[in-house]
Coordinates of C-alpha atoms in Angstrom, one line a residue:
M14 CA 137.0 121.1 108.4
N15 CA 134.2 123.4 107.4
K16 CA 130.5 122.8 107.9
N17 CA 129.7 122.2 104.2
Q18 CA 132.4 119.6 104.0
D19 CA 131.0 117.8 107.0
E20 CA 127.5 117.9 105.6
N21 CA 128.7 116.5 102.2
R22 CA 129.8 113.4 104.1
C23 CA 126.2 112.7 105.4
L24 CA 124.8 109.3 104.2
A25 CA 121.3 108.7 102.9
F26 CA 119.5 105.3 102.6
Y27 CA 116.1 103.8 101.9
N28 CA 116.1 101.4 104.8
F29 CA 118.4 99.6 107.2
A30 CA 118.8 96.0 108.5
E31 CA 119.2 95.9 112.3
E32 CA 120.5 93.3 114.7
Q33 CA 121.7 93.9 118.3
R34 CA 122.0 97.7 117.6
K35 CA 124.2 97.2 114.5
I36 CA 122.8 98.3 111.2
W37 CA 123.6 97.7 107.6
F38 CA 122.3 99.9 104.7
W39 CA 122.9 100.8 101.1
D40 CA 123.9 104.5 100.7
V41 CA 122.2 106.1 97.7
R42 CA 125.0 108.7 97.1
F43 CA 128.1 106.6 97.3
N44 CA 126.2 103.5 96.0
A45 CA 127.9 101.3 98.6
L46 CA 127.0 99.0 101.5
F47 CA 127.7 100.4 104.9
Q48 CA 127.7 99.2 108.5
G49 CA 127.1 101.4 111.5
T50 CA 125.2 101.5 114.8
I51 CA 121.6 102.4 115.4
D52 CA 122.7 105.5 117.4
G53 CA 124.3 107.2 114.4
G54 CA 127.9 108.4 113.9
V55 CA 130.6 107.4 111.4
A56 CA 129.7 104.3 109.4
E57 CA 132.1 101.9 107.7
P58 CA 131.9 101.1 104.0
L59 CA 131.8 97.4 103.3
W60 CA 131.4 97.0 99.6
G61 CA 130.6 98.9 96.4
N62 CA 130.5 97.9 92.8
M63 CA 132.5 100.5 91.0
N64 CA 132.0 98.9 87.6
D65 CA 128.2 98.9 87.6
E66 CA 127.1 101.8 85.4
T67 CA 123.6 100.6 84.7
G68 CA 122.0 102.6 87.4
M69 CA 120.4 106.1 86.9
D70 CA 119.7 106.0 90.6
S71 CA 120.6 103.9 93.6
L72 CA 121.6 100.4 92.5
Y73 CA 119.7 98.8 95.5
S74 CA 116.6 99.9 97.2
K75 CA 116.5 98.0 100.4
V76 CA 118.8 95.5 102.2
M77 CA 117.6 92.5 104.2
K78 CA 119.6 90.6 106.8
C79 CA 119.1 86.9 106.6
S80 CA 121.4 85.0 109.0
H81 CA 125.0 86.0 108.2
K82 CA 124.0 87.4 104.8
I83 CA 123.0 90.9 103.7
I84 CA 120.9 90.8 100.6
G85 CA 120.5 93.8 98.4
I86 CA 117.2 94.1 96.5
P87 CA 118.1 95.3 92.9
M88 CA 116.6 98.7 92.0
C89 CA 118.6 100.1 89.2
T90 CA 120.8 97.1 88.5
D91 CA 120.2 93.6 87.2
N92 CA 122.2 91.9 90.0
I93 CA 121.1 90.7 93.5
L94 CA 123.8 91.5 96.0
I95 CA 124.8 88.9 98.6
Y96 CA 127.3 90.1 101.2
D97 CA 128.6 87.6 103.7
I98 CA 129.2 89.3 107.0
S99 CA 131.5 86.5 108.3
T100 CA 133.8 86.3 105.3
K101 CA 133.4 89.9 104.1
E102 CA 132.9 88.7 100.6
A103 CA 130.3 89.8 98.1
K104 CA 128.8 88.0 95.1
L105 CA 126.3 89.1 92.5
I106 CA 123.4 86.9 91.3
S107 CA 122.1 88.0 87.9
V108 CA 118.4 88.6 87.5
A109 CA 117.8 86.9 84.2
I110 CA 114.7 88.8 83.3
Q111 CA 115.1 90.8 80.1
D112 CA 111.5 91.7 79.2
W113 CA 110.6 94.3 81.9
G114 CA 107.9 95.7 79.7
N115 CA 108.4 99.3 80.9
K116 CA 111.3 101.6 80.0
H117 CA 110.9 103.3 83.4
T118 CA 111.8 100.1 85.1
L119 CA 115.3 100.3 83.9
K120 CA 115.7 104.0 84.9
R121 CA 113.7 104.1 88.1
G122 CA 113.7 100.6 89.6
R123 CA 113.1 96.9 89.1
F124 CA 112.2 96.0 92.7
W125 CA 111.5 98.0 95.9
D126 CA 110.5 95.9 98.9
G127 CA 111.4 92.5 100.2
V128 CA 109.5 90.0 102.3
V129 CA 111.3 87.1 104.1
Y130 CA 109.3 83.9 104.4
G131 CA 111.1 80.8 105.6
D132 CA 114.2 80.3 103.6
Y133 CA 113.0 82.6 100.8
L134 CA 113.1 86.3 100.1
F135 CA 110.3 87.6 97.9
M136 CA 111.3 90.7 96.0
I137 CA 108.3 93.0 95.2
G138 CA 108.2 94.9 91.8
F139 CA 108.5 98.6 91.8
W140 CA 108.2 100.1 88.3
S141 CA 107.9 96.5 87.2
A142 CA 105.0 94.3 88.2
K143 CA 107.1 91.2 88.9
V144 CA 107.4 89.2 92.2
L145 CA 110.6 87.2 92.4
K146 CA 111.2 84.3 94.8
F147 CA 114.8 83.9 95.9
D148 CA 116.3 80.9 97.7
I149 CA 118.4 82.5 100.5
V150 CA 120.3 79.2 101.4
N151 CA 121.2 78.1 97.9
E152 CA 121.4 81.7 96.6
K153 CA 119.4 81.3 93.5
I154 CA 116.1 82.5 91.9
V155 CA 113.5 79.8 92.0
D156 CA 110.4 81.5 90.6
V157 CA 109.0 84.7 89.2
I158 CA 105.6 85.9 88.3
D159 CA 104.4 89.0 86.5
L160 CA 101.2 90.7 87.7
Y161 CA 101.1 93.3 85.0
E162 CA 98.0 91.8 83.2
E163 CA 96.2 91.6 86.5
L164 CA 96.7 95.3 87.2
K165 CA 94.9 96.3 84.0
I166 CA 97.1 99.3 83.3
P167 CA 97.4 100.3 79.6
F168 CA 100.9 99.8 78.3
E169 CA 101.4 103.4 77.4
E170 CA 100.4 104.4 80.9
R171 CA 102.6 101.9 82.8
T172 CA 103.8 103.4 86.0
L173 CA 104.8 102.4 89.5
S174 CA 103.2 99.0 90.3
F175 CA 103.9 98.2 93.9
K176 CA 105.7 99.6 96.9
N177 CA 105.5 97.5 100.1
A178 CA 104.2 94.1 101.1
L179 CA 103.8 92.0 104.3
A180 CA 103.7 88.4 105.2
I181 CA 100.6 87.7 107.4
D182 CA 98.9 84.4 108.2
G183 CA 100.8 82.4 105.7
K184 CA 100.3 84.7 102.8
I185 CA 102.2 87.6 101.3
W186 CA 99.9 90.6 100.8
I187 CA 100.8 93.0 98.0
P188 CA 98.7 96.1 97.5
S189 CA 98.6 97.8 94.1
Y190 CA 99.9 101.4 94.0
V191 CA 97.5 102.7 91.3
K192 CA 94.4 100.4 91.5
N193 CA 92.2 99.3 94.4
Y194 CA 93.6 95.8 94.3
I195 CA 95.5 93.7 96.9
F196 CA 97.1 90.4 95.9
A197 CA 97.2 87.5 98.4
L198 CA 100.2 85.4 97.3
D199 CA 100.8 81.8 98.5
P200 CA 104.6 81.7 99.1
N201 CA 104.8 78.0 98.6
N202 CA 103.4 77.7 95.0
M203 CA 103.3 81.4 93.9
K204 CA 99.6 81.2 93.2
Y205 CA 97.6 84.2 94.1
T206 CA 94.1 85.7 94.4
K207 CA 93.3 89.3 93.5
I208 CA 90.9 91.2 95.8
E209 CA 89.3 94.5 94.9
M210 CA 88.6 97.1 97.6
K211 CA 85.6 99.4 97.2
K212 CA 86.8 102.8 98.4
K213 CA 87.3 106.4 97.3
G214 CA 90.5 107.1 95.4
N215 CA 92.8 104.8 93.4
G216 CA 95.6 102.6 94.8
F217 CA 97.4 102.1 98.0
S218 CA 100.7 103.6 99.1
D219 CA 101.5 101.2 102.0
I220 CA 100.3 98.3 104.1
A221 CA 100.7 97.7 107.9
Y222 CA 99.4 95.1 110.4
D223 CA 98.6 95.8 114.0
G224 CA 98.3 92.2 115.1
E225 CA 94.6 92.0 114.4
D226 CA 93.8 94.2 111.4
I227 CA 95.5 95.0 108.1
W228 CA 95.7 98.7 107.3
L229 CA 96.0 100.1 103.8
S230 CA 96.8 103.8 103.2
P231 CA 95.5 105.7 100.2
R232 CA 98.0 106.7 97.5
E233 CA 96.3 110.1 97.4
R234 CA 94.1 111.7 99.9
G235 CA 91.2 109.3 100.3
Q236 CA 90.0 106.6 102.6
F237 CA 92.1 104.4 104.9
V238 CA 91.1 100.8 105.0
K239 CA 91.0 98.7 108.1
W240 CA 90.5 95.1 107.2
N241 CA 90.0 92.2 109.5
V242 CA 90.7 89.3 107.2
Q243 CA 89.5 86.6 109.6
K244 CA 86.1 88.2 110.1
N245 CA 86.0 89.7 106.6
E246 CA 85.1 93.1 108.1
I247 CA 86.2 96.3 106.3
S248 CA 86.0 99.8 107.7
L249 CA 86.9 103.0 105.8
Y250 CA 88.2 106.2 107.4
D251 CA 88.7 109.7 106.1
N252 CA 88.2 111.9 109.1
Y253 CA 91.5 113.6 108.7
P254 CA 92.6 116.0 111.5
A255 CA 91.3 119.6 111.1
E256 CA 94.9 120.9 111.3
F257 CA 96.0 118.7 108.4
H258 CA 96.4 120.1 104.9
M259 CA 97.6 118.4 101.7
E260 CA 98.8 120.2 98.7
D261 CA 98.0 119.2 95.1
Q262 CA 99.6 116.0 94.0
A263 CA 100.2 115.1 97.6
N264 CA 100.1 111.5 98.8
V265 CA 100.3 109.4 101.9
S266 CA 103.8 107.8 101.7
V267 CA 104.2 105.5 104.7
I268 CA 102.2 104.0 107.5
K269 CA 103.5 102.1 110.5
C270 CA 101.7 100.4 113.4
C271 CA 103.5 101.0 116.7
N272 CA 102.4 101.1 120.3
G273 CA 98.6 101.0 119.6
K274 CA 98.6 103.6 116.8
V275 CA 98.9 103.8 113.1
Y276 CA 101.4 106.5 112.2
V277 CA 100.9 108.3 108.9
F278 CA 103.7 110.0 107.0
P279 CA 102.6 112.0 104.0
N280 CA 104.5 113.7 101.2
K281 CA 103.8 117.3 100.2
A282 CA 101.7 117.8 103.3
D283 CA 102.2 119.8 106.5
K284 CA 101.5 117.3 109.2
V285 CA 102.4 113.8 110.4
F286 CA 99.4 112.3 112.1
S287 CA 98.3 109.0 113.8
I288 CA 95.2 106.9 113.8
K289 CA 94.0 105.3 117.1
K290 CA 91.2 102.9 116.7
N291 CA 88.5 102.5 119.3
A292 CA 85.3 100.5 119.5
D293 CA 83.3 102.5 117.1
N294 CA 85.6 104.7 115.0
A295 CA 89.2 105.7 114.5
E296 CA 90.6 109.0 115.9
M297 CA 93.1 110.9 113.8
C298 CA 95.4 113.3 115.6
V299 CA 98.5 115.2 114.5
E300 CA 101.9 114.1 115.9
N301 CA 103.7 117.3 116.9
A302 CA 107.1 115.8 117.7
F303 CA 107.7 115.3 114.0
N304 CA 105.8 118.4 112.9
H305 CA 107.7 120.8 115.1
Y306 CA 111.0 119.4 113.7
Y307 CA 109.9 120.0 110.1
E308 CA 108.6 123.5 111.0
S309 CA 112.0 124.3 112.4
L310 CA 113.5 123.6 108.9
G311 CA 111.2 126.2 107.4
T312 CA 109.9 123.8 104.7
S313 CA 106.8 122.3 106.2
N314 CA 104.9 122.3 102.8
E315 CA 105.6 120.9 99.3
A316 CA 108.5 118.8 100.4
L317 CA 109.4 115.2 99.7
K318 CA 110.2 114.6 103.3
Y319 CA 110.8 110.9 104.0
L320 CA 113.2 108.4 102.3
F321 CA 111.9 105.8 104.8
V322 CA 110.1 105.1 108.1
Q323 CA 111.1 102.0 110.0
K324 CA 109.9 100.4 113.2
I325 CA 112.4 98.9 115.7
G326 CA 110.8 97.9 119.0
E327 CA 108.6 100.8 120.1
K328 CA 110.7 103.4 118.2
L329 CA 110.1 104.8 114.7
Y330 CA 113.1 105.8 112.6
S331 CA 112.5 108.2 109.8
F332 CA 115.1 109.6 107.3
C333 CA 114.6 113.3 106.7
R334 CA 115.5 114.1 103.1
E335 CA 115.8 117.8 103.8
S336 CA 118.2 117.7 106.7
K337 CA 119.9 114.4 105.9
R338 CA 119.2 113.2 109.4
V339 CA 117.4 110.2 110.9
L340 CA 114.7 111.1 113.3
S341 CA 114.3 108.5 116.1
Y342 CA 110.9 108.8 117.8
D343 CA 110.2 106.9 121.1
T344 CA 106.5 106.3 120.9
E345 CA 106.3 105.4 124.6
K346 CA 108.1 108.5 125.9
G347 CA 107.0 110.9 123.2
T348 CA 110.6 112.1 122.6
L349 CA 112.4 112.8 119.3
S350 CA 116.1 112.4 118.8
V351 CA 118.1 113.5 115.7
L352 CA 120.8 111.2 114.4
K353 CA 123.5 111.8 111.8
Y354 CA 125.2 109.1 109.8
T355 CA 128.4 110.1 108.0
I356 CA 131.4 108.6 106.2
S357 CA 134.9 109.5 107.5
E358 CA 136.8 112.2 105.6
E359 CA 139.4 109.6 104.5
E360 CA 136.9 107.1 103.2
S361 CA 134.9 109.7 101.5
L362 CA 138.0 110.9 99.6
R363 CA 139.1 107.4 98.9
M364 CA 135.7 106.3 97.4
S365 CA 135.5 109.5 95.3
L366 CA 139.0 108.8 93.8
Q367 CA 138.1 105.1 93.1
R368 CA 135.1 106.3 91.1
G369 CA 137.2 108.8 89.2
N370 CA 135.4 111.8 90.5
A371 CA 136.9 115.2 90.7
V372 CA 137.8 116.2 94.2
P373 CA 137.4 119.9 95.2
E374 CA 140.3 121.3 97.3
E375 CA 138.0 121.9 100.2
C376 CA 137.0 118.3 100.4
G377 CA 140.2 117.0 102.0
S378 CA 143.7 118.0 103.1
L379 CA 146.7 117.6 100.7
S380 CA 148.3 115.0 103.0
L381 CA 145.2 112.9 103.1
F382 CA 144.8 113.2 99.3
I383 CA 148.4 111.9 98.9
K384 CA 147.8 109.1 101.5
C385 CA 144.7 107.9 99.5
I386 CA 146.6 108.1 96.2
L387 CA 149.5 106.0 97.5
G388 CA 147.0 103.5 99.0

């Protein structure tokens, strides 16, 4: 097997659900649900919808594990995926929402994030501005609201509405991507309040919670917000590290609170950095474990680096789009490990044939090809 063939079997995903070191994820290339281990290696395909041709991109953005169910959040499909780990059976729940109000929603994504609260999963709009409440136990949609009018974005300029959200203190907090708004949603009755933040720059790329304060990252280079909701105290920070440089059209992509720091992962920028709050200010410092890895690839600038960043315990897992690897960073030890997730040669060939794709000669042996053909 040549190196290129092996690399072609690398899997890529927007997040993973984890329990006792097992992980489940939706691969964006094969458009299928996989199960593997948190340490990398060969993953097993569980289910894929070969007949769904609605997607221009990945059918599902993120997956959430709720008891014995894996739930796929619909991105470029109109169906919620429910996969039962116990029975290995899948079902699709139709999202009966026809008026998305934005042609980009169909091409680029209905929903992106999901927040579990009690027995419900709240799906957060992506290129739509809808928030959908899904009953996990009874497997049905029970409510949906549309925040488009509240965003005050002209119809002809409709764009990405939201990315991530969090459940904190009995409410679901949903920051706007292009306006300085954050919505506080009551998960019981779906009523909400809209709060405007006075800061430089427009919109928020992500939200995180350190156990005391809510952090909001700027969509573009601007001010970070630290917000203590209980005390109603807001602090703004833009004292970026001197070594940090952002290109035109750059943006802060992801923030994660871990081990006393807020880790900041930007796109089209040359450094990952962290924010450590103290009594009077917040110190921003570059994180060289990540930066040295990207420098070794020779593409430290103008790159869309991260498909996701996820926290498990005191470790951060980040998918590198350029190398097709997951970077596992131990924030306590300061060590970085590089993990590779692949599909087996046989399963790769089998899934390609199921989709009716042409299979180049170098992508599998003749005997394996015959085996897959004969089933």
